[in-house]
Coordinates of C-alpha atoms in Angstrom, one line a residue:
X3 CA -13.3 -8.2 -32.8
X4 CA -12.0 -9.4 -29.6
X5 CA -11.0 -6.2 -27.5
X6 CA -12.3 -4.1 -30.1
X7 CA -15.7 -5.8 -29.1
X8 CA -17.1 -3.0 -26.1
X9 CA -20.5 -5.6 -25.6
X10 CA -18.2 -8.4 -25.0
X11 CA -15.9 -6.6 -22.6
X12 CA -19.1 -5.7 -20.6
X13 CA -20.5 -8.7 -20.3
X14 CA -16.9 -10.2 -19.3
X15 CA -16.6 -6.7 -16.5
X16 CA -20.1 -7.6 -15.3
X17 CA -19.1 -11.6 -14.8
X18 CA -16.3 -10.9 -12.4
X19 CA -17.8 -7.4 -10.9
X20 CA -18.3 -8.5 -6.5
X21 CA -20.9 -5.6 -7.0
X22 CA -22.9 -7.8 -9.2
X23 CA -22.5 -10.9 -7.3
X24 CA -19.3 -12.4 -9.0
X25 CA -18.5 -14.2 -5.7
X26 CA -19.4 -18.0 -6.6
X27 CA -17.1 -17.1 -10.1
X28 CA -14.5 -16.6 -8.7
X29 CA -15.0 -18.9 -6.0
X30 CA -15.1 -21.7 -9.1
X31 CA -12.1 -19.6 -10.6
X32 CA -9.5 -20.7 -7.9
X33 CA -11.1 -24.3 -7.6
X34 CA -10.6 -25.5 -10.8
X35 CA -6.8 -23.7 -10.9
X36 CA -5.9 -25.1 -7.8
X37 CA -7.8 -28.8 -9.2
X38 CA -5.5 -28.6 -12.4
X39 CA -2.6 -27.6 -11.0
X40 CA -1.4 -28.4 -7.0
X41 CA 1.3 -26.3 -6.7
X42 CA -0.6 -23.0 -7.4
X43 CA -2.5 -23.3 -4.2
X44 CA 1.1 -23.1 -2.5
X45 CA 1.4 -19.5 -3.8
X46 CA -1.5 -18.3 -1.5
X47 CA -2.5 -18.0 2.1
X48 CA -4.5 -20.7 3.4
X49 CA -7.6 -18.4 4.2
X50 CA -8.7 -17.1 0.9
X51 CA -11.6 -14.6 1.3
X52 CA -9.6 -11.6 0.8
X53 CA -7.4 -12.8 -2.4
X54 CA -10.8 -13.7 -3.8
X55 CA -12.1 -10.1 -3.3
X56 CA -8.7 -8.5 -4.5
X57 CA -9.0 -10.3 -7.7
X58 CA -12.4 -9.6 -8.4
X59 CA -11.9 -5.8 -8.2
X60 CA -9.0 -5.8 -10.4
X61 CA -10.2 -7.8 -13.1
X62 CA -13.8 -5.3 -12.7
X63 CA -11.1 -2.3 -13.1
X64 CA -9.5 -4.1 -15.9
X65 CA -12.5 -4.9 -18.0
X66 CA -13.2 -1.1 -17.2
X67 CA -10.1 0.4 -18.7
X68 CA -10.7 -1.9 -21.9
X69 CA -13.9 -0.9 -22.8
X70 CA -12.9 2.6 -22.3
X71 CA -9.9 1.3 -24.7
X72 CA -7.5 2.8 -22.3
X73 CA -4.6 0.5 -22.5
X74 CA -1.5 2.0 -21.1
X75 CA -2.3 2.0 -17.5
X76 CA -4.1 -1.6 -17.3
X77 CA -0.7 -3.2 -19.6
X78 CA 1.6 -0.6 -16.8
X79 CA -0.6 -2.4 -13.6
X80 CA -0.2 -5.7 -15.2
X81 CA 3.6 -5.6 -16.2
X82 CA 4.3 -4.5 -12.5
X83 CA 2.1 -7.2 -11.0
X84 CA 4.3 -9.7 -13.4
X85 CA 7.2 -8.2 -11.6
X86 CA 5.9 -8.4 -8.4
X87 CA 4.6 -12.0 -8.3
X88 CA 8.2 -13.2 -9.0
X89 CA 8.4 -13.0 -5.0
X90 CA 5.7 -16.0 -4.7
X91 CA 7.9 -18.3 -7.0
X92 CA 5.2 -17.9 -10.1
X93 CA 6.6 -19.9 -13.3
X94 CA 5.2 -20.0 -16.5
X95 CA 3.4 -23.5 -15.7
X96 CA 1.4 -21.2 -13.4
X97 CA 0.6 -18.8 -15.8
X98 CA -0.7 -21.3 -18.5
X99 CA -3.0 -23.3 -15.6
X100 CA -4.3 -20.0 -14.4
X101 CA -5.5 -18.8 -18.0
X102 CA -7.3 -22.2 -18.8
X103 CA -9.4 -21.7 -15.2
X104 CA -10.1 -18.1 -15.7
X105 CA -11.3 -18.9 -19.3
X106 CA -13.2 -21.9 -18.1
X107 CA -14.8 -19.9 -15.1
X108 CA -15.8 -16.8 -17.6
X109 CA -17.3 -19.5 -20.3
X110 CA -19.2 -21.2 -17.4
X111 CA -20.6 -18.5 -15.6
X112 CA -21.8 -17.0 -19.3
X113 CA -22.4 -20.2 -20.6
X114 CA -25.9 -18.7 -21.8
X115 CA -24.7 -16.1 -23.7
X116 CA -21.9 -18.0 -25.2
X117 CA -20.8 -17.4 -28.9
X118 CA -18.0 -16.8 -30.8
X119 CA -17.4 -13.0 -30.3
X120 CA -17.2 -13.6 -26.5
X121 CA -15.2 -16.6 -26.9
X122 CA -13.0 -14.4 -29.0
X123 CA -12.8 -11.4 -26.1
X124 CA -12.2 -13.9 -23.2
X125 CA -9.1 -15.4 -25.2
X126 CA -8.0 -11.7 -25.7
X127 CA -8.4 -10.5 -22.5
X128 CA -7.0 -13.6 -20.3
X129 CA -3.9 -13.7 -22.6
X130 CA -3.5 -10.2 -22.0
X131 CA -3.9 -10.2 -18.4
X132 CA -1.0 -13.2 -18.6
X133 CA 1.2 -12.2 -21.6
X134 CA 2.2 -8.7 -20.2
X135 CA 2.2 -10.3 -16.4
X136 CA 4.8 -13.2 -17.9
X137 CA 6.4 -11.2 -20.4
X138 CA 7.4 -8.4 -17.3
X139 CA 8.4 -11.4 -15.0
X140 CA 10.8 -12.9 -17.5
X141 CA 12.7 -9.3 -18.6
X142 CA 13.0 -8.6 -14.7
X143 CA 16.8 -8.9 -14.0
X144 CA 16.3 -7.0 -10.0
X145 CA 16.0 -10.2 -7.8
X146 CA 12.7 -11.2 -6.7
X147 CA 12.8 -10.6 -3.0
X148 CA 15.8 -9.8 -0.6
X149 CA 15.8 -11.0 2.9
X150 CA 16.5 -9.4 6.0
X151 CA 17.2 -9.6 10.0
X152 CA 15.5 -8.1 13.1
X153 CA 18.0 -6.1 14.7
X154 CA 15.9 -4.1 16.8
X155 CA 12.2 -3.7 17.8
X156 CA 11.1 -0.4 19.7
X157 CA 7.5 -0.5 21.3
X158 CA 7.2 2.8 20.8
X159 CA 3.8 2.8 22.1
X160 CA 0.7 0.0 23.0
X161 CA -0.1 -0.6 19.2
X162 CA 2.7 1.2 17.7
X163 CA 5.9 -0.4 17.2
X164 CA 9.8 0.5 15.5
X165 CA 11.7 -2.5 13.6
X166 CA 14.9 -2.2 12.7
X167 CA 16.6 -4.9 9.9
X168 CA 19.6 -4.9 8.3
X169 CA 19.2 -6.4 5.0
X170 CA 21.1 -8.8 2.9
X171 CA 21.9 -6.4 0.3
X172 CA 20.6 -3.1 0.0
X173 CA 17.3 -2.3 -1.2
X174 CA 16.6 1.0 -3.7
X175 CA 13.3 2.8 -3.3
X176 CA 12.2 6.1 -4.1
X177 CA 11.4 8.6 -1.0
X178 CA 7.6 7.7 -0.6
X179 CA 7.1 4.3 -1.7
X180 CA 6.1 1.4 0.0
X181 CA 7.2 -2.3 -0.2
X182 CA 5.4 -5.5 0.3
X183 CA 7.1 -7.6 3.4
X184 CA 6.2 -10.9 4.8
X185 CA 7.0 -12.2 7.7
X186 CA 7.5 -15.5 9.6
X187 CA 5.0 -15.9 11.9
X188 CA 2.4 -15.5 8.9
X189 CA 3.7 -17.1 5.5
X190 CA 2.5 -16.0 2.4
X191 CA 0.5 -13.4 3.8
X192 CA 2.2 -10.3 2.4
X193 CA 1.7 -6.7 3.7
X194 CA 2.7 -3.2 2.0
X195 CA 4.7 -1.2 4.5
X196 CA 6.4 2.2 4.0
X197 CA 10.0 2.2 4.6
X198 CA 10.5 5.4 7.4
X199 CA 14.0 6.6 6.2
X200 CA 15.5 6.7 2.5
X201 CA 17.3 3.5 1.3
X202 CA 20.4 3.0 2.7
X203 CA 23.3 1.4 0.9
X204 CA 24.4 -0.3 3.7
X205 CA 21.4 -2.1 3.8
X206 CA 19.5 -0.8 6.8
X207 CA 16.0 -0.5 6.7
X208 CA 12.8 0.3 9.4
X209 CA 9.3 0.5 9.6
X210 CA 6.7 1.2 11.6
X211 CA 3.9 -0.8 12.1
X212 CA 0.8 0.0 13.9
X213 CA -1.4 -2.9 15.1
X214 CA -5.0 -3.1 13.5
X215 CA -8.0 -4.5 15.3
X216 CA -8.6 -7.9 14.1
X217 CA -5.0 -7.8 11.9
X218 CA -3.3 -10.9 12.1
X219 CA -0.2 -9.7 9.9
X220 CA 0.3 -6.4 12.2
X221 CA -0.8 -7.8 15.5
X222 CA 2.0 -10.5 15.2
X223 CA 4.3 -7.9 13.9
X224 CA 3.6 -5.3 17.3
X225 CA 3.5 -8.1 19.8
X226 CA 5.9 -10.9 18.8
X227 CA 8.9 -9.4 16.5
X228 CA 12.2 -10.2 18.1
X229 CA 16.1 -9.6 16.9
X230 CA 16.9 -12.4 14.8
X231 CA 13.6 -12.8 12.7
X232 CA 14.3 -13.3 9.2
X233 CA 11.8 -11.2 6.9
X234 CA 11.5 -10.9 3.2
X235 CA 10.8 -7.8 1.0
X236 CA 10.2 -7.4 -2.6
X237 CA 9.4 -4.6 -5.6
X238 CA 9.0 -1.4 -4.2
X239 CA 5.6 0.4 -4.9
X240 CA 4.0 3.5 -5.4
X241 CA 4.7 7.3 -6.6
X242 CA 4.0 9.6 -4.0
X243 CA 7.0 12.6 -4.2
X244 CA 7.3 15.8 -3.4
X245 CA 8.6 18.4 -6.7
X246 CA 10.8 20.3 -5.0
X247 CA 10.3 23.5 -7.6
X248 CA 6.3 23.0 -7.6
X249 CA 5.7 24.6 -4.5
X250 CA 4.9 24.7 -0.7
X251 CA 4.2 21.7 0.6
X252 CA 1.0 20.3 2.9
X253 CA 2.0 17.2 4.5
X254 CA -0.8 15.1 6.8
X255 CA 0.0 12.2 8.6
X256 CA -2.1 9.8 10.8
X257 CA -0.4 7.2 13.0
X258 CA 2.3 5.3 11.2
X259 CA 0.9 7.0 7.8
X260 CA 3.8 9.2 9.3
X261 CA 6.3 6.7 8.2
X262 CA 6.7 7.8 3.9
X263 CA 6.5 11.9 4.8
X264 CA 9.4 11.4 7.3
X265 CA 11.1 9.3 4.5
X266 CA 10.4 12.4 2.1
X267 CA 11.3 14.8 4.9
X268 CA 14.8 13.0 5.3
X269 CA 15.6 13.1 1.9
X270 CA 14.9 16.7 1.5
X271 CA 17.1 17.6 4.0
X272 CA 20.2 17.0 1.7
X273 CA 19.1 20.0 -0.3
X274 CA 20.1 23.3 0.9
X275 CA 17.2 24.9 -0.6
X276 CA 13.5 23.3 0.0
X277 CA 10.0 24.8 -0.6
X278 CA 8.2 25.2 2.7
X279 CA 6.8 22.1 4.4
X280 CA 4.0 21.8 7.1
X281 CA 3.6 18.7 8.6
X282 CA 0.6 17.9 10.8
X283 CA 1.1 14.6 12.6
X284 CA -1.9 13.0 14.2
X285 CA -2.8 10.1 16.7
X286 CA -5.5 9.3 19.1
X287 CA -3.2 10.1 22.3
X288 CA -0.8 12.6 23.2
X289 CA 1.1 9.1 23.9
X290 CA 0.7 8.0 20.1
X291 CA 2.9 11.0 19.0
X292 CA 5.7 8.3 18.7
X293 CA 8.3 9.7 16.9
X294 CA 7.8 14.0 18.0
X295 CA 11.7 14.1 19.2
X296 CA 12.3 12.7 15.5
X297 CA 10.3 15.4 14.3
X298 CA 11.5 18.1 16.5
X299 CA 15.2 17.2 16.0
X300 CA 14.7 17.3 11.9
X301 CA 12.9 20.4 12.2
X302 CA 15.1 22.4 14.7
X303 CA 17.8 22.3 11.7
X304 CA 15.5 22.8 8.5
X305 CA 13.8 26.1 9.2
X306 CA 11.8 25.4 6.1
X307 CA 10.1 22.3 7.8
X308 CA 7.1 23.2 10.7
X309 CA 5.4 20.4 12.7
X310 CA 2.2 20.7 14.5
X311 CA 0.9 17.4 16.3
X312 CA -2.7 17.0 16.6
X313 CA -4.3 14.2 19.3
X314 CA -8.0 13.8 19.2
X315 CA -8.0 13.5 23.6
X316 CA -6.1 15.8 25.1
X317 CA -5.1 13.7 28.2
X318 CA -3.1 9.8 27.6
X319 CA -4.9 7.1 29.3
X320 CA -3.3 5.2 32.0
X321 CA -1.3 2.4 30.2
X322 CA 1.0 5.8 28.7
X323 CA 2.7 4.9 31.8
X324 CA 4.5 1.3 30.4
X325 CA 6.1 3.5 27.1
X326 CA 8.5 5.8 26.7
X327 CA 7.6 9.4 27.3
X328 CA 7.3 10.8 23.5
X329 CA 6.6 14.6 24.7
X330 CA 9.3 16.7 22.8
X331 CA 11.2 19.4 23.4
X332 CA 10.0 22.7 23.0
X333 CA 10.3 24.1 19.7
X334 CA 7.1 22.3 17.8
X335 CA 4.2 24.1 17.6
X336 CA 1.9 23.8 20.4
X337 CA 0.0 20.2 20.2
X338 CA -3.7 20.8 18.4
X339 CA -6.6 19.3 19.7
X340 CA -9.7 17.2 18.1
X341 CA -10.1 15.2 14.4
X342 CA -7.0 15.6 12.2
X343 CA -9.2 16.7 9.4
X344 CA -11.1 19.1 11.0
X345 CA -7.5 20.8 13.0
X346 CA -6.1 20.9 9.1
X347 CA -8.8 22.9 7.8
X348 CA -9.0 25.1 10.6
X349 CA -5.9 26.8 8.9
X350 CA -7.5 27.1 5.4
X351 CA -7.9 25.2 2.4
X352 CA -3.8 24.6 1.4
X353 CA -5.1 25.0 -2.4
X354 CA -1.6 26.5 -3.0
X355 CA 0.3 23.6 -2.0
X356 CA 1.6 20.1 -2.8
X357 CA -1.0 18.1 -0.9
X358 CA 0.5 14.7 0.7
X359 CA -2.1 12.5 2.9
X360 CA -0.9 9.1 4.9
X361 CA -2.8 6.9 6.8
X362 CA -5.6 4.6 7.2
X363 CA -8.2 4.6 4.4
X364 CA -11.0 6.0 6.5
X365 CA -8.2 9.3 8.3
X366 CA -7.3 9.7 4.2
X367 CA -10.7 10.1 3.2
X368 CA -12.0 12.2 5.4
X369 CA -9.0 14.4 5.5
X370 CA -8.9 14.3 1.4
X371 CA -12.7 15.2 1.7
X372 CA -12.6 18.3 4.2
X373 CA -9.9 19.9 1.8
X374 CA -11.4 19.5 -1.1
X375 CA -14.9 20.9 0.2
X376 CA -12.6 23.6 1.6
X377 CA -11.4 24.6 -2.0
X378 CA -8.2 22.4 -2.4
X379 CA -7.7 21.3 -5.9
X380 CA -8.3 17.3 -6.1
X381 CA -5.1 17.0 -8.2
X382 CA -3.1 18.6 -5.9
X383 CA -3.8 16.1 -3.1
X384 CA -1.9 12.9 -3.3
X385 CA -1.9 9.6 -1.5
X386 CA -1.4 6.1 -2.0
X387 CA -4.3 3.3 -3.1
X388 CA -6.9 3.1 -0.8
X389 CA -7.3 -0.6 1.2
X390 CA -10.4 -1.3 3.4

């Protein structure tokens, strides 16, 4: 039956679910790959706790989608992961090592229930997971990665900084999406970052980064990025857009989240006509409000775009003093006090627009949650895949 066989898939979800303690599986996945094959360990970071529990989810959500027999957006995830993993120098040695250990691991940790119909969904499912992932790798004519240099780093703020590169050759993205970028003080540790203007075919390219407590990718990033570095950027990721003949548009930004909406915001301003867009732009500061002059500038020349930025203190705290002053002209609306969630819905419930949310997981949430118990329609609010 193979991946007609729903009690075989089940068992196989249940193997690699974290929920259901799949750690030491996995755990034994990677050991035996990386004891069959030497050169696959080189494709990952040395610490490995978080590839571990990436995997594991993704292979639960997998399992998931087959036993629902839902196959177009498990063969759509996989083909783009295929693409995606051309960055780490993944050849089809790798893929053929990496189905014998998952198939081993699976067999072993259900070595009690073992039998010919889950021997039969295990080979299904593993050459699956890499036939579509080496099949999308090899049709992939786009280079794997493009490299580019530091030409300028703003510290726009204590944990909040601007980087500039000019790339090799130009990179194309949609308005929105985000692209994975590593660095070199961390190798092989790859982050997602959202581009902050459109693609440029000259090549030029920023970011903003904001440094995260106990980040090692971001902290290194903020504090030690200098004209000159050399980083590396691959496939561009995610859908989030605005339709500019479905409506008015919501836009909420937290922090850096600000970075896609002011890459949407930029591209709309080609258009002479534009459905209406609020953007609320939060921070913890006054201070934090890096890019308001930005904001202002954009908005003083597209009536249809409002900005209202939102601290949760009303007063900076004394090392505001060693960054630029990021207080705008006037012309925004007047800076909202308290939670970004809770100053949004003081205006309503925005069910009749195009709902955009950026930010960290915890600022999306809660922002996605106080609409929604508002009244706004879940499918109208988009935002990019969640990461704790």
């Amino acid at each position: 039956m193979g991946l007609d066989d729903r009690d075989a898939l089940m068992l196989l979800r249940d193997a690699v679910d974290p929920a259901l303690g799949s750690d030491e599986t996995i755990r034994r996945f990677y050991t035996h790959w990386f004891a069959i094959d030497l050169s696959a360990r080189d494709l990952f970071p040395p610490d490995m706790e978080q590839q571990r529990r990436v995997f594991a989810q993704a292979m639960t959500w997998l399992f998931g989608e087959l036993i629902a027999q839902r196959a177009e957006e498990p063969v759509a995830f996989l083909a783009q992961l295929g693409r995606d993993h051309r960055k780490y120098g993944v050849t089809q040695a790798h893929y053929d090592s990496m189905a014998h250990a998952l198939s081993t691991a699976l067999r072993d940790r259900l070595s009690d229930r073992w039998d010919d119909r889950l021997a039969e969904a295990t080979h299904d499912a593993v050459t699956l997971v890499t036939g579509v992932m080496r099949g999308a790798a090899d049709a992939e004519a786009a280079p794997a990665y493009c490299d580019g240099t530091v030409i300028e780093h703003i510290r726009a703020c204590r944990d909040v900084s601007v980087v500039r590169l000019q790339l090799d050759q130009p990179l194309f993205y949609h308005p929105g999406q985000y692209v994975t970028v590593q660095v070199p003080q961390w190798p092989r540790r790859w982050r997602y970052l959202s581009p902050s203007i459109p693609a440029d075919r000259g090549g030029a390219i920023e970011f903003h980064i904001r440094s995260v407590p106990g980040g090692m990718v971001s902290t290194a990033i903020v504090g030690e990025t200098q004209p000159g570095d050399r980083w590396r950027l691959s496939s561009p990721h995610g859908g989030l857009h605005v339709d500019r003949a479905g409506g008015d548009v919501l836009m909420v930004a937290g922090g850096t989240g600000l970075a896609p909406l002011r890459t949407l915001i930029m591209d709309m301003t080609r258009f002479g006509d534009n459905p209406r867009v609020h953007l609320f732009f939060g921070a913890r500061f006054p201070c934090e409000l890096y890019d308001l002059k930005t904001l202002w500038q954009v908005a003083s020349t597209n009536p249809w775009l409002s900005v209202t930025p939102v601290s949760e203190f009303s007063t900076d705290p004394p090392w505001a003093a060693d960054f630029p002053d990021v207080r705008p002209p006037r012309g925004l609306h007047v800076r909202q006090t308290g939670l970004l969630p809770d100053v949004v819905t003081r205006y309503g419930n925005w069910g009749d627009r195009q709902i955009l949310v950026c930010g960290g997981p915890q600022m999306v949430e809660a922002t996605r949650a106080a609409l929604i118990t508002k009244g706004a329609p879940a499918e109208r609010i988009q935002h990019d895949p969640l990461a704790g």
